[in-house]
mmCIF file of C-alpha atoms and ligand atoms in Angstrom:
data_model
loop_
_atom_site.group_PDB
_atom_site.id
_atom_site.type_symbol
_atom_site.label_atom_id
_atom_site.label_comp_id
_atom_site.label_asym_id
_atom_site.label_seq_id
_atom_site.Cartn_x
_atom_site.Cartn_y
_atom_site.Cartn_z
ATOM 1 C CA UNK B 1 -19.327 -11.253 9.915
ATOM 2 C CA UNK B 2 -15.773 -10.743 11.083
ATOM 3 C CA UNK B 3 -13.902 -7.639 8.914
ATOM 4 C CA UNK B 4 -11.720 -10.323 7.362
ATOM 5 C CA UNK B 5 -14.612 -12.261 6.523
ATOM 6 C CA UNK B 6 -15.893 -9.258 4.959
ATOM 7 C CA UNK B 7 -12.719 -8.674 2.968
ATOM 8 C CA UNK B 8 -12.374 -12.317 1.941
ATOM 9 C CA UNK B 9 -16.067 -11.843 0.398
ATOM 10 C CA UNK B 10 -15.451 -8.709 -1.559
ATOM 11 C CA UNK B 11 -12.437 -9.841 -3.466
ATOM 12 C CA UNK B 12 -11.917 -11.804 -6.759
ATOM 13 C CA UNK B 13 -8.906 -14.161 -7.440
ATOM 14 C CA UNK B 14 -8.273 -13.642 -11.511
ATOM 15 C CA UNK B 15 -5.635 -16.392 -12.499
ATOM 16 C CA UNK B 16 -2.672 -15.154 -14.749
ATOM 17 C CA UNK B 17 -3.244 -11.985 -14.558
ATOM 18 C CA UNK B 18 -0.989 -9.329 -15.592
ATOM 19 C CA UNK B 19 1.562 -12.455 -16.385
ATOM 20 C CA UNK B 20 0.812 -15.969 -16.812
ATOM 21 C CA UNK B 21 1.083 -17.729 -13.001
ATOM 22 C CA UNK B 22 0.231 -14.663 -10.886
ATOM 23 C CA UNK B 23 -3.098 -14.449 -9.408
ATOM 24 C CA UNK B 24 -3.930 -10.851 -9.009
ATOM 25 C CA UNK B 25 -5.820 -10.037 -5.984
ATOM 26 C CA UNK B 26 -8.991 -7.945 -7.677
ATOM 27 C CA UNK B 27 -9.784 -5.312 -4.960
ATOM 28 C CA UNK B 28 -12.691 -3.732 -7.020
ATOM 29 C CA UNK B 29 -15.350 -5.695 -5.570
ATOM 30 C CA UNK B 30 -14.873 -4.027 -2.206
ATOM 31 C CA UNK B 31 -14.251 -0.567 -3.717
ATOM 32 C CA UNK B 32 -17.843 -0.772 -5.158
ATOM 33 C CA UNK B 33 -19.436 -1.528 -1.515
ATOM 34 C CA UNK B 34 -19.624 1.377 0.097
ATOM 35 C CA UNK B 35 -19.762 -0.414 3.681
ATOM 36 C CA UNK B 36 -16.743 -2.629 2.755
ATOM 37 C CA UNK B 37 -14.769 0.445 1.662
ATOM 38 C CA UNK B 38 -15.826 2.279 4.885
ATOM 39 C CA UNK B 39 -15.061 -0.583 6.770
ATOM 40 C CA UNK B 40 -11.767 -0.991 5.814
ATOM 41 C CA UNK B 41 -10.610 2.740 5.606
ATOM 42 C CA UNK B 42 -11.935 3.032 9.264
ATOM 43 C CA UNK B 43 -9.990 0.164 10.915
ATOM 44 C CA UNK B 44 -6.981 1.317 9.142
ATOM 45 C CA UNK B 45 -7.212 4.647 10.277
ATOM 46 C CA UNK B 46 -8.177 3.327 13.697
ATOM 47 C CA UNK B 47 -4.917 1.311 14.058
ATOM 48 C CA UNK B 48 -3.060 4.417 13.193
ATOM 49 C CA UNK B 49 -4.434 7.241 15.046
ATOM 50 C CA UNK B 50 -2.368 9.361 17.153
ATOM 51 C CA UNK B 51 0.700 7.463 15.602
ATOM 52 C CA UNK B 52 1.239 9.392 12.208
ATOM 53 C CA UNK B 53 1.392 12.638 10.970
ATOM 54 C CA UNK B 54 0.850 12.390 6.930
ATOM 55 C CA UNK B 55 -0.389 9.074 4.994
ATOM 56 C CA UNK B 56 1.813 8.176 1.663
ATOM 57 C CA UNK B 57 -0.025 5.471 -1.097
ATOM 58 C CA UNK B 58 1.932 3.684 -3.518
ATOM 59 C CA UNK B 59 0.352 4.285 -7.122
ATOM 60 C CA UNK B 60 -2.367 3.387 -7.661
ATOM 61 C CA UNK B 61 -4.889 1.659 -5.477
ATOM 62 C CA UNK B 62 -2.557 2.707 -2.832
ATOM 63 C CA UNK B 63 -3.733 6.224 -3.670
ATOM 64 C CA UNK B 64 -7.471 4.625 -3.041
ATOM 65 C CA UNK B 65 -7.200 3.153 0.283
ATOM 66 C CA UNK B 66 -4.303 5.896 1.110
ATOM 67 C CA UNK B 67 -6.611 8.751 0.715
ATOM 68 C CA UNK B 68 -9.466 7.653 2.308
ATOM 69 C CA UNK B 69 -7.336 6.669 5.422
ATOM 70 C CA UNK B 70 -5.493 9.900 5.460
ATOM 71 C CA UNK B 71 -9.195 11.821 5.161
ATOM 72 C CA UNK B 72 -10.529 9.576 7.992
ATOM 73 C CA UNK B 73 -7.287 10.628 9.976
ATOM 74 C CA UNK B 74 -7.961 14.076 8.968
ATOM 75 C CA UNK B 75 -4.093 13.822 8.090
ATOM 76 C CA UNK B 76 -2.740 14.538 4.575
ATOM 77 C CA UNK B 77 -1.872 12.328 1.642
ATOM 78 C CA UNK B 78 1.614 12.182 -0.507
ATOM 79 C CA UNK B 79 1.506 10.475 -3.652
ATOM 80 C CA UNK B 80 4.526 7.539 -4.415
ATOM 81 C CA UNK B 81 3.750 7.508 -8.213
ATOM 82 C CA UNK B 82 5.566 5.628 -11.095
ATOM 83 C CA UNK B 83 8.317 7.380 -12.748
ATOM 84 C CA UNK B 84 7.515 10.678 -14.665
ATOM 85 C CA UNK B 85 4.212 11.805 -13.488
ATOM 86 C CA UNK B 86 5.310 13.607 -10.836
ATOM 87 C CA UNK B 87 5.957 17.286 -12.142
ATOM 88 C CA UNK B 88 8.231 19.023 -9.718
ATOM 89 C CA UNK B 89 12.219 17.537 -8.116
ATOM 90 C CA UNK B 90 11.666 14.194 -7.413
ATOM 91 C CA UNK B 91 13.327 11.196 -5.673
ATOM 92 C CA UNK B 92 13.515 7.992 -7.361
ATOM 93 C CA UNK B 93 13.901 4.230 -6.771
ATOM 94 C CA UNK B 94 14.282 1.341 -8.725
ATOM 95 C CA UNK B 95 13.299 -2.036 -7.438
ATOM 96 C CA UNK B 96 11.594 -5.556 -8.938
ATOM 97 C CA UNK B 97 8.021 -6.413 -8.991
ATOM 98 C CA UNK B 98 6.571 -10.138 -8.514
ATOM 99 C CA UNK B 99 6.208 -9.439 -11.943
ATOM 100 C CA UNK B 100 8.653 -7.291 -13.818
ATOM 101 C CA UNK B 101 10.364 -3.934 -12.320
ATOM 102 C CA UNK B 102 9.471 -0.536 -11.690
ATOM 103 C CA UNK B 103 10.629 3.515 -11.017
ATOM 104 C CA UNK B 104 8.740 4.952 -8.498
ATOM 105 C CA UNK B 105 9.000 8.180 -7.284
ATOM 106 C CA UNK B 106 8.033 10.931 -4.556
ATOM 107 C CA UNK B 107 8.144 15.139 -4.331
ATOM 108 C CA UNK B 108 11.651 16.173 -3.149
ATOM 109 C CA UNK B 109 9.799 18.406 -0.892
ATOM 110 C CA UNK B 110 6.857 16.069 -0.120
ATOM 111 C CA UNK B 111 7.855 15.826 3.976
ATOM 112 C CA UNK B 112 9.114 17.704 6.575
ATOM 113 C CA UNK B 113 12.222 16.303 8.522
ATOM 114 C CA UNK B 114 11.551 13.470 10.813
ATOM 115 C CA UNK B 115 7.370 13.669 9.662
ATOM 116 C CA UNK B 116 5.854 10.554 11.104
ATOM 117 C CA UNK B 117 4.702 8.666 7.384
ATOM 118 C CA UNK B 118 2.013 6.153 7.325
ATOM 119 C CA UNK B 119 2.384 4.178 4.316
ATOM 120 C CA UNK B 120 -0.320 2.258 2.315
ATOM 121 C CA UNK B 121 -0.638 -0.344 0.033
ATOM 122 C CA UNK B 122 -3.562 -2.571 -1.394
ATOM 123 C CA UNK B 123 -1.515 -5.700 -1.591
ATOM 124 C CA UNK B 124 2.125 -6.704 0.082
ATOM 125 C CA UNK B 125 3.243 -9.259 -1.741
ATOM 126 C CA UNK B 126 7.182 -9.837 -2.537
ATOM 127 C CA UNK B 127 7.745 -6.591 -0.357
ATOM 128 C CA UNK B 128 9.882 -5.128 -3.014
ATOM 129 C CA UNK B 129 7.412 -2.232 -3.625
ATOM 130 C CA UNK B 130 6.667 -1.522 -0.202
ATOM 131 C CA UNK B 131 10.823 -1.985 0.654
ATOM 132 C CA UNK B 132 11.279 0.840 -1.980
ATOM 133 C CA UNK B 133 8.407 2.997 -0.652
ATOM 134 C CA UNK B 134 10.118 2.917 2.360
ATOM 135 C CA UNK B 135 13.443 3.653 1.103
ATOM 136 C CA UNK B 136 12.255 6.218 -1.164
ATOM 137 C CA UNK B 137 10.411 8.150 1.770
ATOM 138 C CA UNK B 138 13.053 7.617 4.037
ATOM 139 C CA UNK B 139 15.747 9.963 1.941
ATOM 140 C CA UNK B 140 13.473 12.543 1.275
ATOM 141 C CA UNK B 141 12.593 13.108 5.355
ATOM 142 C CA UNK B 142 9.936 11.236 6.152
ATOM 143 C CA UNK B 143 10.155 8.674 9.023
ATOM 144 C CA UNK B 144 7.869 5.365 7.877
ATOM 145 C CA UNK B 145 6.481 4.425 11.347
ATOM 146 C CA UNK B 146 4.931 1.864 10.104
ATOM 147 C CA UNK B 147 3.613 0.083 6.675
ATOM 148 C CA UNK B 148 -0.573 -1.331 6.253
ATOM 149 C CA UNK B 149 -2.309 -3.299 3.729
ATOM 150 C CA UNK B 150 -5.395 -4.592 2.487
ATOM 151 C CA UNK B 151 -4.239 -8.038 1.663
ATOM 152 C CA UNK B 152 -1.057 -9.832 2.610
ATOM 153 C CA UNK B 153 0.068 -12.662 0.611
ATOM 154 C CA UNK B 154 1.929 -14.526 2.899
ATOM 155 C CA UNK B 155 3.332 -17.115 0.970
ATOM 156 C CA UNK B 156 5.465 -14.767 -1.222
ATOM 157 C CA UNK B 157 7.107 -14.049 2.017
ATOM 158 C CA UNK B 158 7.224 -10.077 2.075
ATOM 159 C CA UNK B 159 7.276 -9.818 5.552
ATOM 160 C CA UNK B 160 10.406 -10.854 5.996
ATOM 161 C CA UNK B 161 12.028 -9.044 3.312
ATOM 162 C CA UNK B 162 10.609 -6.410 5.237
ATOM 163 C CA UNK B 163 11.808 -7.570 8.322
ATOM 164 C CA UNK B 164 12.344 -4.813 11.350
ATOM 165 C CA UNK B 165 9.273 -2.696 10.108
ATOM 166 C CA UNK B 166 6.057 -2.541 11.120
ATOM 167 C CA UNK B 167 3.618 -4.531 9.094
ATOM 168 C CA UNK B 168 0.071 -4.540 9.699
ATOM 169 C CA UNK B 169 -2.558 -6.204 7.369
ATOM 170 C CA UNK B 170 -6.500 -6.859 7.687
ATOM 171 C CA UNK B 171 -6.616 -10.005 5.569
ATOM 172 C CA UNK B 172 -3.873 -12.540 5.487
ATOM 173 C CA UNK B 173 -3.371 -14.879 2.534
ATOM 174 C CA UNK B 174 -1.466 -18.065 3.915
HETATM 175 P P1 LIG X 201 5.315 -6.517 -4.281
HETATM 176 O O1 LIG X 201 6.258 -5.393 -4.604
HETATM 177 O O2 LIG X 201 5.728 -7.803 -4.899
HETATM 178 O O3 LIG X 201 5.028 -6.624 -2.804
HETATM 179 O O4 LIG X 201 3.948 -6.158 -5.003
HETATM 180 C C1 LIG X 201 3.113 -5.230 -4.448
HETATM 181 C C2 LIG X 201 2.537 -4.301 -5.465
HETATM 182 O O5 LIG X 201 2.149 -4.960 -6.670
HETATM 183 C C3 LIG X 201 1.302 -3.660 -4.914
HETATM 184 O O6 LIG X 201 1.283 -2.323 -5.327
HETATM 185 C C4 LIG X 201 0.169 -4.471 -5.484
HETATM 186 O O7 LIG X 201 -0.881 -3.631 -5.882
HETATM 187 C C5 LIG X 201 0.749 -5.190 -6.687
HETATM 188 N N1 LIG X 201 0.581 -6.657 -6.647
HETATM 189 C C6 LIG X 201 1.568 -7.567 -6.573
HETATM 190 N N2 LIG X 201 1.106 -8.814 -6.615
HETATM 191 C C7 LIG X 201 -0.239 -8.693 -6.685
HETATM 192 C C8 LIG X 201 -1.306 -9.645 -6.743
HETATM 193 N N3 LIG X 201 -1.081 -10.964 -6.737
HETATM 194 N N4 LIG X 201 -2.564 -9.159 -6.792
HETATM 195 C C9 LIG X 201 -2.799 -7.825 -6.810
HETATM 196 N N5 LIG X 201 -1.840 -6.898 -6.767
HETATM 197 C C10 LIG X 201 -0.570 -7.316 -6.711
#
């Protein structure tokens, strides 16, 4: 069985959910199998190695795959969270959702200048929370090198809002 085949298998399509016409990409499946997880986490980091200095996840199963890529990586892991959990200065963006709009935010102090940022997401969809991620790391120092997901929904057409970045995703949803 091919990785994405192994992907494809371990998640669950759940129609209208959060909002009536989405179909939310249900990673929890393959969070639950430890080989998927493993599987996953390990190719990521593979792609990646050499190339980055910290990893950053988008809250919150950002902070899932994130963590477990920056661990493999034996790198370390800054938190993007929505707006007012962070406790200390922050940097803020606000940007649109495929459904609905959100703050995020990250640690004033959470990079050194120029540090070489992986960043992770579960899904890309629209691009607009990955766009902000970017953004958002960007003016506080970090230097996104490049951008990886679990899933890719490629009909939403994120990659080319993101266009110029690097993209790199194990399971592609035409
Ligand atoms: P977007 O900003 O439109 O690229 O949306 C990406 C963010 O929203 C990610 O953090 C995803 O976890 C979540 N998301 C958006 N659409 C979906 C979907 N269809 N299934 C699961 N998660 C989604």
């Amino acid at each position: 069985m091919t990785l994405a085949d192994l992907i494809g298998s371990r998640l669950r399509d759940v129609p209208d959910f959060p909002a009536p016409g989405i179909v939310f990409k249900d990673i929890t499946p393959l969070l639950r199998d430890g080989a998927a997880l493993g599987a996953v986490v390990r190719e990521l980091a593979a792609r990646h190695t050499g190339t980055v200095d910290v990893v950053a996840g988008v809250e919150a199963r950002g902070f899932i795959l994130g963590a477990g890529v920056a661990h493999e990586l034996g790198l370390g892991f800054v938190p993007v969270r929505k707006a007012g959990k962070l406790p200390g200065d922050v940097l803020a963006h606000h940007y649109d959702l495929e459904y609905g709009s959100a703050t995020i935010e990250v640690h004033a102090d959470s990079f050194t200048p120029g540090q070489r940022v992986l960043l992770v997401d579960d899904v890309l969809a629209t691009g607009g929370t990955a766009a902000a991620a970017h953004d958002l790391i960007e003016r506080a120092g970090g230097r996104v090198v490049s951008m990886a997901f679990l899933v890719e929904l490629a009909f939403l057409g994120g990659r080319d809002r993101l266009a110029g970045r690097s993209i790199d995703s194990l399971y592609l949803v035409p």
